[in-house]
Amino acid sequence: MAAQPSSTTPQTALPVDSPTGRLVVITGPSGVGKGTLVRSLRQRHPELHLSVSVTTRAPRADEVEGQDYYFVDHPRFQQMVENGELLEWAEFAGNCYGTPWRPVQQRVEAGESVLLEIELAGARQVQQLFPQAQRVFIHPPSMAELERRLRERGQDSEAAISRRLQRAQDEIAAASEFDFEVTNDNLDAALAALENVLFLQA
Ligand code: ADP
Ligand code: 5GP
């Protein structure tokens, strides 16, 4: 896709001077366990909404349209970018991913909290548009463990795994940009650390 993510300009902004819900951005290398952590968080706290992204990636075997992602082709994705329908978007390991703006806006304006599980370039765009967002970076215990988790998940080709590991180095190098950093070594401990960020540091 020729256009750069910076061309994403939603047509409206979240109000900063009225009571709103929280926007929480969760970022970290692919395979670190973001999806696992967010699933557990939402089981414990059903009031947290997860934004469902749009992607040009093909669905994995167990993924459900509208639940894991909205799966679209490149022309449709491009159209959404041009129409300002995305809060942010980025290319990641050969595919495009973006956050539909309207559902996030509606939830936050209604005073609800919304989680965005997105990669680094998207997190940076959200920071520009919505500096009040809480941004959390999830670290793997080690690169070896990250690789092991990507393989264990068994959903990506060897080429996709190696693109994801390469990208992981850049993402980890940017972790200090985030408001909070959590290491997902023991899952329960990481979950407790995330809950601390979400409910005690607000
Ligand atoms: P992401 O959403 O960040 O790409 P996933 O949630 O899909 O990552 O997790 C990748 C793999 O790692 C999955 O097989 C998951 O079960 C496993 N995993 C997640 N957290 C942990 C953990 N704390 N310890 C061991 N394995 C984990
Ligand atoms: P996956 O293909 O493993 O589902 O996701 C690859 C990467 O894209 C992950 O780091 C995930 O957090 C990120 N991602 C998912 N949805 C979005 C989105 O809407 N915007 C951005 N910028 N990244 C996303």
PDB file of C-alpha atoms and ligand atoms in Angstrom:
ATOM      1  CA  MET A   1       0.000   0.000   0.000  1.00  0.00           C
ATOM      2  CA  ALA A   2       1.475   3.355  -1.048  1.00  0.00           C
ATOM      3  CA  ALA A   3      -0.013   5.641   1.596  1.00  0.00           C
ATOM      4  CA  GLN A   4       1.830   5.973   4.887  1.00  0.00           C
ATOM      5  CA  PRO A   5       0.125   5.536   8.248  1.00  0.00           C
ATOM      6  CA  SER A   6       0.523   9.263   8.933  1.00  0.00           C
ATOM      7  CA  SER A   7      -2.201   9.846   6.313  1.00  0.00           C
ATOM      8  CA  THR A   8      -4.728   8.385   8.756  1.00  0.00           C
ATOM      9  CA  THR A   9      -6.701  11.321  10.055  1.00  0.00           C
ATOM     10  CA  PRO A  10      -9.957  10.496  11.760  1.00  0.00           C
ATOM     11  CA  GLN A  11     -12.596  13.069  10.972  1.00  0.00           C
ATOM     12  CA  THR A  12     -13.517  13.707  14.580  1.00  0.00           C
ATOM     13  CA  ALA A  13     -11.626  13.828  17.853  1.00  0.00           C
ATOM     14  CA  LEU A  14     -12.469  12.516  21.268  1.00  0.00           C
ATOM     15  CA  PRO A  15     -13.682  15.324  23.509  1.00  0.00           C
ATOM     16  CA  VAL A  16     -11.065  16.200  26.097  1.00  0.00           C
ATOM     17  CA  ASP A  17     -13.280  18.492  28.178  1.00  0.00           C
ATOM     18  CA  SER A  18     -16.141  16.138  29.010  1.00  0.00           C
ATOM     19  CA  PRO A  19     -16.261  13.033  31.170  1.00  0.00           C
ATOM     20  CA  THR A  20     -15.043  10.148  29.040  1.00  0.00           C
ATOM     21  CA  GLY A  21     -14.011   6.551  29.464  1.00  0.00           C
ATOM     22  CA  ARG A  22     -10.437   5.431  29.223  1.00  0.00           C
ATOM     23  CA  LEU A  23      -8.495   4.329  26.209  1.00  0.00           C
ATOM     24  CA  VAL A  24      -5.830   1.767  27.078  1.00  0.00           C
ATOM     25  CA  VAL A  25      -3.243   0.778  24.484  1.00  0.00           C
ATOM     26  CA  ILE A  26      -1.526  -2.578  24.871  1.00  0.00           C
ATOM     27  CA  THR A  27       1.542  -3.117  22.702  1.00  0.00           C
ATOM     28  CA  GLY A  28       4.304  -5.685  22.597  1.00  0.00           C
ATOM     29  CA  PRO A  29       5.952  -8.099  20.184  1.00  0.00           C
ATOM     30  CA  SER A  30       3.813 -10.607  18.356  1.00  0.00           C
ATOM     31  CA  GLY A  31       3.730 -13.801  20.412  1.00  0.00           C
ATOM     32  CA  VAL A  32       4.430 -12.089  23.747  1.00  0.00           C
ATOM     33  CA  GLY A  33       0.953 -13.003  25.000  1.00  0.00           C
ATOM     34  CA  LYS A  34      -1.074  -9.818  24.469  1.00  0.00           C
ATOM     35  CA  GLY A  35      -4.124 -11.700  23.228  1.00  0.00           C
ATOM     36  CA  THR A  36      -3.903 -14.210  26.080  1.00  0.00           C
ATOM     37  CA  LEU A  37      -3.609 -11.444  28.671  1.00  0.00           C
ATOM     38  CA  VAL A  38      -6.437  -9.393  27.179  1.00  0.00           C
ATOM     39  CA  ARG A  39      -8.736 -12.441  27.061  1.00  0.00           C
ATOM     40  CA  SER A  40      -8.091 -13.151  30.745  1.00  0.00           C
ATOM     41  CA  LEU A  41      -8.503  -9.496  31.670  1.00  0.00           C
ATOM     42  CA  ARG A  42     -11.856  -9.325  29.927  1.00  0.00           C
ATOM     43  CA  GLN A  43     -13.038 -12.519  31.607  1.00  0.00           C
ATOM     44  CA  ARG A  44     -12.298 -10.956  34.963  1.00  0.00           C
ATOM     45  CA  HIS A  45     -13.521  -7.480  33.996  1.00  0.00           C
ATOM     46  CA  PRO A  46     -16.292  -7.757  31.411  1.00  0.00           C
ATOM     47  CA  GLU A  47     -16.782  -3.986  31.543  1.00  0.00           C
ATOM     48  CA  LEU A  48     -13.540  -3.571  29.563  1.00  0.00           C
ATOM     49  CA  HIS A  49     -14.247  -3.465  25.839  1.00  0.00           C
ATOM     50  CA  LEU A  50     -11.766  -4.680  23.258  1.00  0.00           C
ATOM     51  CA  SER A  51     -11.630  -2.793  19.979  1.00  0.00           C
ATOM     52  CA  VAL A  52     -11.913  -5.222  17.049  1.00  0.00           C
ATOM     53  CA  SER A  53      -9.400  -4.261  14.369  1.00  0.00           C
ATOM     54  CA  VAL A  54      -9.582  -4.490  10.611  1.00  0.00           C
ATOM     55  CA  THR A  55      -6.840  -6.449   8.861  1.00  0.00           C
ATOM     56  CA  THR A  56      -5.826  -7.593   5.412  1.00  0.00           C
ATOM     57  CA  ARG A  57      -4.206 -10.703   6.962  1.00  0.00           C
ATOM     58  CA  ALA A  58      -5.873 -14.016   6.195  1.00  0.00           C
ATOM     59  CA  PRO A  59      -7.826 -15.481   9.126  1.00  0.00           C
ATOM     60  CA  ARG A  60      -6.042 -18.141  11.222  1.00  0.00           C
ATOM     61  CA  ALA A  61      -7.800 -21.458  11.652  1.00  0.00           C
ATOM     62  CA  ASP A  62      -9.488 -20.547  14.927  1.00  0.00           C
ATOM     63  CA  GLU A  63     -10.259 -16.902  14.235  1.00  0.00           C
ATOM     64  CA  VAL A  64     -13.801 -15.599  13.944  1.00  0.00           C
ATOM     65  CA  GLU A  65     -14.868 -12.672  11.744  1.00  0.00           C
ATOM     66  CA  GLY A  66     -16.002  -9.709  13.843  1.00  0.00           C
ATOM     67  CA  GLN A  67     -14.635 -11.239  17.023  1.00  0.00           C
ATOM     68  CA  ASP A  68     -10.907 -11.525  16.414  1.00  0.00           C
ATOM     69  CA  TYR A  69     -10.750  -9.146  13.456  1.00  0.00           C
ATOM     70  CA  TYR A  70     -12.754  -7.812  10.561  1.00  0.00           C
ATOM     71  CA  PHE A  71     -10.968  -9.433   7.627  1.00  0.00           C
ATOM     72  CA  VAL A  72     -10.942  -7.205   4.539  1.00  0.00           C
ATOM     73  CA  ASP A  73      -9.100  -7.023   1.227  1.00  0.00           C
ATOM     74  CA  HIS A  74      -6.547  -4.294   0.385  1.00  0.00           C
ATOM     75  CA  PRO A  75      -8.929  -2.097  -1.651  1.00  0.00           C
ATOM     76  CA  ARG A  76     -11.452  -2.040   1.206  1.00  0.00           C
ATOM     77  CA  PHE A  77      -8.695  -1.266   3.727  1.00  0.00           C
ATOM     78  CA  GLN A  78      -7.436   1.565   1.520  1.00  0.00           C
ATOM     79  CA  GLN A  79     -10.963   2.913   1.253  1.00  0.00           C
ATOM     80  CA  MET A  80     -11.307   2.941   5.052  1.00  0.00           C
ATOM     81  CA  VAL A  81      -8.022   4.853   5.345  1.00  0.00           C
ATOM     82  CA  GLU A  82      -9.125   7.395   2.738  1.00  0.00           C
ATOM     83  CA  ASN A  83     -12.530   7.845   4.373  1.00  0.00           C
ATOM     84  CA  GLY A  84     -10.897   8.590   7.745  1.00  0.00           C
ATOM     85  CA  GLU A  85     -12.609   5.552   9.263  1.00  0.00           C
ATOM     86  CA  LEU A  86      -9.511   4.418  11.152  1.00  0.00           C
ATOM     87  CA  LEU A  87      -8.185   5.902  14.371  1.00  0.00           C
ATOM     88  CA  GLU A  88      -4.759   4.545  13.450  1.00  0.00           C
ATOM     89  CA  TRP A  89      -3.310   2.004  11.084  1.00  0.00           C
ATOM     90  CA  ALA A  90       0.003   0.355  10.283  1.00  0.00           C
ATOM     91  CA  GLU A  91       1.646  -2.291   8.179  1.00  0.00           C
ATOM     92  CA  PHE A  92       2.954  -5.251  10.134  1.00  0.00           C
ATOM     93  CA  ALA A  93       4.828  -8.224   8.699  1.00  0.00           C
ATOM     94  CA  GLY A  94       3.340  -7.695   5.243  1.00  0.00           C
ATOM     95  CA  ASN A  95      -0.271  -6.966   6.221  1.00  0.00           C
ATOM     96  CA  CYS A  96      -2.276  -3.873   7.161  1.00  0.00           C
ATOM     97  CA  TYR A  97      -4.033  -3.478  10.489  1.00  0.00           C
ATOM     98  CA  GLY A  98      -6.220  -0.635  11.713  1.00  0.00           C
ATOM     99  CA  THR A  99      -8.602   0.442  14.473  1.00  0.00           C
ATOM    100  CA  PRO A 100     -12.103   1.436  13.365  1.00  0.00           C
ATOM    101  CA  TRP A 101     -12.614   4.855  14.873  1.00  0.00           C
ATOM    102  CA  ARG A 102     -16.360   5.107  15.380  1.00  0.00           C
ATOM    103  CA  PRO A 103     -16.914   2.204  17.855  1.00  0.00           C
ATOM    104  CA  VAL A 104     -14.022   3.429  20.008  1.00  0.00           C
ATOM    105  CA  GLN A 105     -15.367   6.962  19.986  1.00  0.00           C
ATOM    106  CA  GLN A 106     -18.872   5.819  20.930  1.00  0.00           C
ATOM    107  CA  ARG A 107     -17.672   3.700  23.843  1.00  0.00           C
ATOM    108  CA  VAL A 108     -15.278   6.295  25.234  1.00  0.00           C
ATOM    109  CA  GLU A 109     -17.849   9.078  24.934  1.00  0.00           C
ATOM    110  CA  ALA A 110     -20.276   6.845  26.825  1.00  0.00           C
ATOM    111  CA  GLY A 111     -17.743   6.676  29.660  1.00  0.00           C
ATOM    112  CA  GLU A 112     -16.655   3.098  28.948  1.00  0.00           C
ATOM    113  CA  SER A 113     -13.082   1.831  28.856  1.00  0.00           C
ATOM    114  CA  VAL A 114     -11.672   0.463  25.636  1.00  0.00           C
ATOM    115  CA  LEU A 115      -8.557  -1.646  25.105  1.00  0.00           C
ATOM    116  CA  LEU A 116      -6.585  -1.397  21.879  1.00  0.00           C
ATOM    117  CA  GLU A 117      -4.219  -4.295  21.261  1.00  0.00           C
ATOM    118  CA  ILE A 118      -1.994  -2.805  18.584  1.00  0.00           C
ATOM    119  CA  GLU A 119       1.610  -2.634  17.417  1.00  0.00           C
ATOM    120  CA  LEU A 120       4.142   0.176  17.916  1.00  0.00           C
ATOM    121  CA  ALA A 121       3.440   2.473  14.943  1.00  0.00           C
ATOM    122  CA  GLY A 122      -0.259   2.463  15.787  1.00  0.00           C
ATOM    123  CA  ALA A 123       0.444   3.133  19.471  1.00  0.00           C
ATOM    124  CA  ARG A 124       2.478   6.173  18.444  1.00  0.00           C
ATOM    125  CA  GLN A 125      -0.396   7.482  16.313  1.00  0.00           C
ATOM    126  CA  VAL A 126      -2.810   7.073  19.235  1.00  0.00           C
ATOM    127  CA  GLN A 127      -0.390   8.996  21.454  1.00  0.00           C
ATOM    128  CA  GLN A 128      -0.506  11.922  19.010  1.00  0.00           C
ATOM    129  CA  LEU A 129      -4.286  11.960  18.752  1.00  0.00           C
ATOM    130  CA  PHE A 130      -5.182  11.018  22.278  1.00  0.00           C
ATOM    131  CA  PRO A 131      -2.347  11.774  24.705  1.00  0.00           C
ATOM    132  CA  GLN A 132      -4.551  10.873  27.675  1.00  0.00           C
ATOM    133  CA  ALA A 133      -4.500   7.210  26.603  1.00  0.00           C
ATOM    134  CA  GLN A 134      -2.697   4.873  28.989  1.00  0.00           C
ATOM    135  CA  ARG A 135      -0.059   2.971  27.062  1.00  0.00           C
ATOM    136  CA  VAL A 136       1.316  -0.326  28.309  1.00  0.00           C
ATOM    137  CA  PHE A 137       4.189  -2.275  26.759  1.00  0.00           C
ATOM    138  CA  ILE A 138       4.339  -6.046  27.300  1.00  0.00           C
ATOM    139  CA  HIS A 139       7.847  -7.555  27.328  1.00  0.00           C
ATOM    140  CA  PRO A 140       8.740 -11.208  26.779  1.00  0.00           C
ATOM    141  CA  PRO A 141      10.996 -12.757  29.454  1.00  0.00           C
ATOM    142  CA  SER A 142      13.589 -13.320  26.678  1.00  0.00           C
ATOM    143  CA  MET A 143      13.852 -13.463  22.884  1.00  0.00           C
ATOM    144  CA  ALA A 144      14.250 -17.242  23.085  1.00  0.00           C
ATOM    145  CA  GLU A 145      10.959 -17.545  24.973  1.00  0.00           C
ATOM    146  CA  LEU A 146       9.261 -15.204  22.489  1.00  0.00           C
ATOM    147  CA  GLU A 147      10.381 -17.442  19.630  1.00  0.00           C
ATOM    148  CA  ARG A 148       9.219 -20.514  21.537  1.00  0.00           C
ATOM    149  CA  ARG A 149       5.756 -18.958  22.058  1.00  0.00           C
ATOM    150  CA  LEU A 150       5.426 -17.995  18.407  1.00  0.00           C
ATOM    151  CA  ARG A 151       6.230 -21.569  17.400  1.00  0.00           C
ATOM    152  CA  GLU A 152       4.053 -23.075  20.127  1.00  0.00           C
ATOM    153  CA  ARG A 153       1.104 -21.022  18.872  1.00  0.00           C
ATOM    154  CA  GLY A 154       1.614 -22.867  15.595  1.00  0.00           C
ATOM    155  CA  GLN A 155      -0.374 -20.360  13.537  1.00  0.00           C
ATOM    156  CA  ASP A 156       2.301 -18.643  11.474  1.00  0.00           C
ATOM    157  CA  SER A 157       4.609 -19.806   8.681  1.00  0.00           C
ATOM    158  CA  GLU A 158       8.382 -19.857   9.247  1.00  0.00           C
ATOM    159  CA  ALA A 159       8.673 -16.694   7.123  1.00  0.00           C
ATOM    160  CA  ALA A 160       5.986 -14.954   9.181  1.00  0.00           C
ATOM    161  CA  ILE A 161       7.681 -16.009  12.435  1.00  0.00           C
ATOM    162  CA  SER A 162      11.008 -14.607  11.315  1.00  0.00           C
ATOM    163  CA  ARG A 163       9.393 -11.290  10.215  1.00  0.00           C
ATOM    164  CA  ARG A 164       7.706 -11.078  13.611  1.00  0.00           C
ATOM    165  CA  LEU A 165      10.954 -11.752  15.487  1.00  0.00           C
ATOM    166  CA  GLN A 166      12.779  -9.091  13.474  1.00  0.00           C
ATOM    167  CA  ARG A 167      10.057  -6.572  14.205  1.00  0.00           C
ATOM    168  CA  ALA A 168      10.162  -7.527  17.895  1.00  0.00           C
ATOM    169  CA  GLN A 169      13.663  -6.053  18.263  1.00  0.00           C
ATOM    170  CA  ASP A 170      12.443  -2.611  17.106  1.00  0.00           C
ATOM    171  CA  GLU A 171       9.380  -2.759  19.309  1.00  0.00           C
ATOM    172  CA  ILE A 172      11.333  -3.696  22.447  1.00  0.00           C
ATOM    173  CA  ALA A 173      13.810  -0.881  21.730  1.00  0.00           C
ATOM    174  CA  ALA A 174      10.881   1.579  21.942  1.00  0.00           C
ATOM    175  CA  ALA A 175       9.372   0.207  25.162  1.00  0.00           C
ATOM    176  CA  SER A 176      10.501   3.166  27.284  1.00  0.00           C
ATOM    177  CA  GLU A 177       8.126   5.426  25.304  1.00  0.00           C
ATOM    178  CA  PHE A 178       5.247   3.730  27.093  1.00  0.00           C
ATOM    179  CA  ASP A 179       3.666   4.782  30.391  1.00  0.00           C
ATOM    180  CA  PHE A 180       3.998   1.282  31.889  1.00  0.00           C
ATOM    181  CA  GLU A 181       6.103  -1.800  31.105  1.00  0.00           C
ATOM    182  CA  VAL A 182       5.001  -5.278  32.162  1.00  0.00           C
ATOM    183  CA  THR A 183       6.905  -8.535  31.595  1.00  0.00           C
ATOM    184  CA  ASN A 184       4.755 -11.527  30.696  1.00  0.00           C
ATOM    185  CA  ASP A 185       6.790 -14.299  32.292  1.00  0.00           C
ATOM    186  CA  ASN A 186       4.324 -15.896  34.691  1.00  0.00           C
ATOM    187  CA  LEU A 187       0.862 -15.266  33.253  1.00  0.00           C
ATOM    188  CA  ASP A 188      -0.887 -14.653  36.593  1.00  0.00           C
ATOM    189  CA  ALA A 189       1.797 -12.215  37.717  1.00  0.00           C
ATOM    190  CA  ALA A 190       1.576 -10.321  34.418  1.00  0.00           C
ATOM    191  CA  LEU A 191      -2.199 -10.216  34.727  1.00  0.00           C
ATOM    192  CA  ALA A 192      -1.922  -8.805  38.249  1.00  0.00           C
ATOM    193  CA  ALA A 193       0.551  -6.177  37.021  1.00  0.00           C
ATOM    194  CA  LEU A 194      -1.850  -5.178  34.228  1.00  0.00           C
ATOM    195  CA  GLU A 195      -4.737  -4.951  36.669  1.00  0.00           C
ATOM    196  CA  ASN A 196      -2.597  -2.732  38.856  1.00  0.00           C
ATOM    197  CA  VAL A 197      -1.984  -0.413  35.908  1.00  0.00           C
ATOM    198  CA  LEU A 198      -5.624  -0.372  34.836  1.00  0.00           C
ATOM    199  CA  PHE A 199      -7.334  -0.039  38.167  1.00  0.00           C
ATOM    200  CA  LEU A 200      -4.833   1.412  40.633  1.00  0.00           C
ATOM    201  CA  GLN A 201      -2.738   3.751  38.503  1.00  0.00           C
ATOM    202  CA  ALA A 202      -5.655   5.381  36.701  1.00  0.00           C
TER     203      ALA A 202
HETATM  204  P1  ADP B   1       0.158 -12.164  20.982  1.00  0.00           P
HETATM  205  O1  ADP B   1      -1.319 -11.856  21.057  1.00  0.00           O
HETATM  206  O2  ADP B   1       0.997 -11.181  21.734  1.00  0.00           O
HETATM  207  O3  ADP B   1       0.642 -12.353  19.580  1.00  0.00           O
HETATM  208  P2  ADP B   1      -0.623 -14.760  22.129  1.00  0.00           P
HETATM  209  O4  ADP B   1      -1.561 -14.313  23.206  1.00  0.00           O
HETATM  210  O5  ADP B   1      -1.218 -15.333  20.881  1.00  0.00           O
HETATM  211  O6  ADP B   1       0.397 -13.563  21.737  1.00  0.00           O
HETATM  212  O7  ADP B   1       0.368 -15.801  22.805  1.00  0.00           O
HETATM  213  C1  ADP B   1       1.351 -16.484  22.041  1.00  0.00           C
HETATM  214  C2  ADP B   1       1.585 -17.875  22.644  1.00  0.00           C
HETATM  215  O8  ADP B   1       2.206 -17.738  23.921  1.00  0.00           O
HETATM  216  C3  ADP B   1       0.290 -18.634  22.870  1.00  0.00           C
HETATM  217  O9  ADP B   1       0.504 -20.004  22.532  1.00  0.00           O
HETATM  218  C4  ADP B   1       0.031 -18.471  24.376  1.00  0.00           C
HETATM  219  O10 ADP B   1      -0.698 -19.557  24.924  1.00  0.00           O
HETATM  220  C5  ADP B   1       1.449 -18.417  24.925  1.00  0.00           C
HETATM  221  N1  ADP B   1       1.581 -17.631  26.167  1.00  0.00           N
HETATM  222  C6  ADP B   1       1.021 -16.442  26.471  1.00  0.00           C
HETATM  223  N2  ADP B   1       1.409 -16.013  27.702  1.00  0.00           N
HETATM  224  C7  ADP B   1       2.236 -16.962  28.202  1.00  0.00           C
HETATM  225  C8  ADP B   1       2.974 -17.114  29.438  1.00  0.00           C
HETATM  226  N3  ADP B   1       2.928 -16.188  30.405  1.00  0.00           N
HETATM  227  N4  ADP B   1       3.728 -18.207  29.593  1.00  0.00           N
HETATM  228  C9  ADP B   1       3.800 -19.147  28.617  1.00  0.00           C
HETATM  229  N5  ADP B   1       3.125 -19.086  27.426  1.00  0.00           N
HETATM  230  C10 ADP B   1       2.365 -17.996  27.209  1.00  0.00           C
HETATM  231  P1  5GP B   2      -1.483 -10.751  14.459  1.00  0.00           P
HETATM  232  O1  5GP B   2      -1.298 -10.940  12.980  1.00  0.00           O
HETATM  233  O2  5GP B   2      -0.521 -11.587  15.261  1.00  0.00           O
HETATM  234  O3  5GP B   2      -2.921 -10.909  14.881  1.00  0.00           O
HETATM  235  O4  5GP B   2      -1.118  -9.236  14.801  1.00  0.00           O
HETATM  236  C1  5GP B   2       0.126  -8.706  14.403  1.00  0.00           C
HETATM  237  C2  5GP B   2       0.363  -7.396  15.120  1.00  0.00           C
HETATM  238  O5  5GP B   2      -0.613  -6.430  14.700  1.00  0.00           O
HETATM  239  C3  5GP B   2       0.217  -7.507  16.636  1.00  0.00           C
HETATM  240  O6  5GP B   2       1.303  -6.799  17.224  1.00  0.00           O
HETATM  241  C4  5GP B   2      -1.085  -6.806  16.927  1.00  0.00           C
HETATM  242  O7  5GP B   2      -1.090  -6.176  18.217  1.00  0.00           O
HETATM  243  C5  5GP B   2      -1.086  -5.755  15.841  1.00  0.00           C
HETATM  244  N1  5GP B   2      -2.410  -5.211  15.558  1.00  0.00           N
HETATM  245  C6  5GP B   2      -3.620  -5.847  15.631  1.00  0.00           C
HETATM  246  N2  5GP B   2      -4.606  -4.993  15.333  1.00  0.00           N
HETATM  247  C7  5GP B   2      -4.015  -3.794  15.089  1.00  0.00           C
HETATM  248  C8  5GP B   2      -4.526  -2.494  14.731  1.00  0.00           C
HETATM  249  O8  5GP B   2      -5.719  -2.245  14.612  1.00  0.00           O
HETATM  250  N3  5GP B   2      -3.611  -1.510  14.542  1.00  0.00           N
HETATM  251  C9  5GP B   2      -2.279  -1.714  14.677  1.00  0.00           C
HETATM  252  N4  5GP B   2      -1.472  -0.668  14.482  1.00  0.00           N
HETATM  253  N5  5GP B   2      -1.769  -2.913  15.019  1.00  0.00           N
HETATM  254  C10 5GP B   2      -2.623  -3.933  15.209  1.00  0.00           C
END
